């Protein structure tokens, strides 16, 4: 039997919505309550670091809420990684840790991780679950005011891009789940895959994303319903050939 094709999966905030975490651009989303320019740019951090730290402290505390747990969609993707005979790479735009907690291992957080912080002076990167303030000393170099969330802000370079494009260039299936397709480079992954013409592409989302027409297949519905069913289909029928 020919080697099983590799699969690249991109996820966005929509996959964590049913776990109780807000998305960004839904009407009740994060950017309806706070401005990107005030909390998610390097300029915002330079201008008012406390405001930025408070924003991420609140989200870090929210993620530690015992009610926030992986949902059936996160669990289905972890099962696909375990049971699919080929490689499955999960690229997430999300900074929550729900994919890890569901058991996914081959995972790239291209926008960083809410439960990690780094020191801008010595580049130390560490797991961090407590509030962070501008006076928190770096445990490694001792200096203060350099500790920041390990989160990619607008205008900064996403993480793992070389590895991601390498896998997009060779995958047989690209799946996008729970993302509005508003933010590049993630929103451009489907064009990158279609350009090669060698992979099937599927969008699973509550509603059509900005890039829906670029996908060979679009499946609409809540992630906790459509993702487990899709994973069952792939494990049973295999990956459709690119159209
Ligand atoms: N099931 C599936 N999809 C859902 C669900 C659900 N239960 N609820 C919402 N969605 C969909 C919405 O329809 C929307 O298309 O999830 C998508 C969420 O889109 P955004 O809020 O824009 O989130 P995302 O695409 O992840 O944002 C990308 O933008 O602000 C930056 O860095 C931030 O990583 C984020 C990036």
mmCIF file of C-alpha atoms and ligand atoms in Angstrom, residues 11-15 17-18 23-26 31 36 93-94 111 152 154 177-183 204-209 221-224 226, ligand 1:
data_model
loop_
_atom_site.group_PDB
_atom_site.id
_atom_site.type_symbol
_atom_site.label_atom_id
_atom_site.label_comp_id
_atom_site.label_asym_id
_atom_site.label_seq_id
_atom_site.Cartn_x
_atom_site.Cartn_y
_atom_site.Cartn_z
ATOM 1 C CA UNK A 11 -6.854 25.495 14.013
ATOM 2 C CA UNK A 12 -8.174 28.825 15.246
ATOM 3 C CA UNK A 13 -10.185 30.153 18.165
ATOM 4 C CA UNK A 14 -13.381 28.485 16.956
ATOM 5 C CA UNK A 15 -12.140 25.061 18.035
ATOM 6 C CA UNK A 17 -15.137 28.201 21.732
ATOM 7 C CA UNK A 18 -17.162 25.221 23.017
ATOM 8 C CA UNK A 23 -13.036 33.825 19.838
ATOM 9 C CA UNK A 24 -11.716 37.118 18.475
ATOM 10 C CA UNK A 25 -14.042 38.283 15.697
ATOM 11 C CA UNK A 26 -17.417 36.866 16.659
ATOM 12 C CA UNK A 31 -11.776 42.325 19.746
ATOM 13 C CA UNK A 36 -5.804 45.203 19.235
ATOM 14 C CA UNK A 93 -3.119 29.945 15.978
ATOM 15 C CA UNK A 94 -4.465 29.459 19.493
ATOM 16 C CA UNK A 111 1.123 32.609 17.630
ATOM 17 C CA UNK A 152 3.150 36.731 18.859
ATOM 18 C CA UNK A 154 0.569 41.913 15.344
ATOM 19 C CA UNK A 177 -10.767 24.346 11.583
ATOM 20 C CA UNK A 178 -12.385 27.215 13.520
ATOM 21 C CA UNK A 179 -10.617 30.186 11.952
ATOM 22 C CA UNK A 180 -12.114 33.194 10.167
ATOM 23 C CA UNK A 181 -9.274 33.393 7.642
ATOM 24 C CA UNK A 182 -8.647 37.053 8.489
ATOM 25 C CA UNK A 183 -5.025 36.928 9.648
ATOM 26 C CA UNK A 204 -14.517 22.924 8.973
ATOM 27 C CA UNK A 205 -16.132 26.007 10.539
ATOM 28 C CA UNK A 206 -19.324 27.320 12.074
ATOM 29 C CA UNK A 207 -19.761 29.626 9.085
ATOM 30 C CA UNK A 208 -17.848 30.121 5.824
ATOM 31 C CA UNK A 209 -14.494 31.869 6.453
ATOM 32 C CA UNK A 221 -21.295 23.268 11.965
ATOM 33 C CA UNK A 222 -20.008 23.395 15.555
ATOM 34 C CA UNK A 223 -16.533 21.894 15.893
ATOM 35 C CA UNK A 224 -17.546 19.392 18.568
ATOM 36 C CA UNK A 226 -18.194 18.133 12.652
HETATM 37 N N1 LIG B 1 -17.186 25.632 15.968
HETATM 38 C C1 LIG B 1 -16.491 25.917 14.838
HETATM 39 N N2 LIG B 1 -16.162 27.176 14.451
HETATM 40 C C2 LIG B 1 -16.544 28.183 15.265
HETATM 41 C C3 LIG B 1 -17.269 27.967 16.462
HETATM 42 C C4 LIG B 1 -17.581 26.620 16.802
HETATM 43 N N3 LIG B 1 -18.268 26.317 17.912
HETATM 44 N N4 LIG B 1 -17.512 29.174 17.045
HETATM 45 C C5 LIG B 1 -16.956 30.102 16.240
HETATM 46 N N5 LIG B 1 -16.388 29.510 15.172
HETATM 47 C C6 LIG B 1 -15.671 30.148 14.061
HETATM 48 C C7 LIG B 1 -16.189 31.526 13.712
HETATM 49 O O1 LIG B 1 -17.238 31.411 12.762
HETATM 50 C C8 LIG B 1 -14.938 32.181 13.093
HETATM 51 O O2 LIG B 1 -14.886 31.942 11.690
HETATM 52 O O3 LIG B 1 -14.330 30.340 14.469
HETATM 53 C C9 LIG B 1 -13.775 31.456 13.766
HETATM 54 C C10 LIG B 1 -13.024 32.324 14.751
HETATM 55 O O4 LIG B 1 -12.418 33.364 14.030
HETATM 56 P P1 LIG B 1 -11.583 34.471 14.835
HETATM 57 O O5 LIG B 1 -12.359 34.910 16.017
HETATM 58 O O6 LIG B 1 -11.136 35.480 13.832
HETATM 59 O O7 LIG B 1 -10.332 33.661 15.407
HETATM 60 P P2 LIG B 1 -9.050 33.209 14.610
HETATM 61 O O8 LIG B 1 -9.391 32.937 13.170
HETATM 62 O O9 LIG B 1 -8.425 32.106 15.378
HETATM 63 O O10 LIG B 1 -8.101 34.501 14.692
HETATM 64 C C11 LIG B 1 -6.803 34.377 14.113
HETATM 65 O O11 LIG B 1 -6.229 36.580 14.907
HETATM 66 O O12 LIG B 1 -6.520 38.079 16.577
HETATM 67 C C12 LIG B 1 -5.600 37.208 16.015
HETATM 68 O O13 LIG B 1 -3.811 36.129 17.034
HETATM 69 C C13 LIG B 1 -5.199 36.145 16.981
HETATM 70 O O14 LIG B 1 -4.815 33.804 16.568
HETATM 71 C C14 LIG B 1 -5.734 34.867 16.366
HETATM 72 C C15 LIG B 1 -5.842 35.222 14.894
#
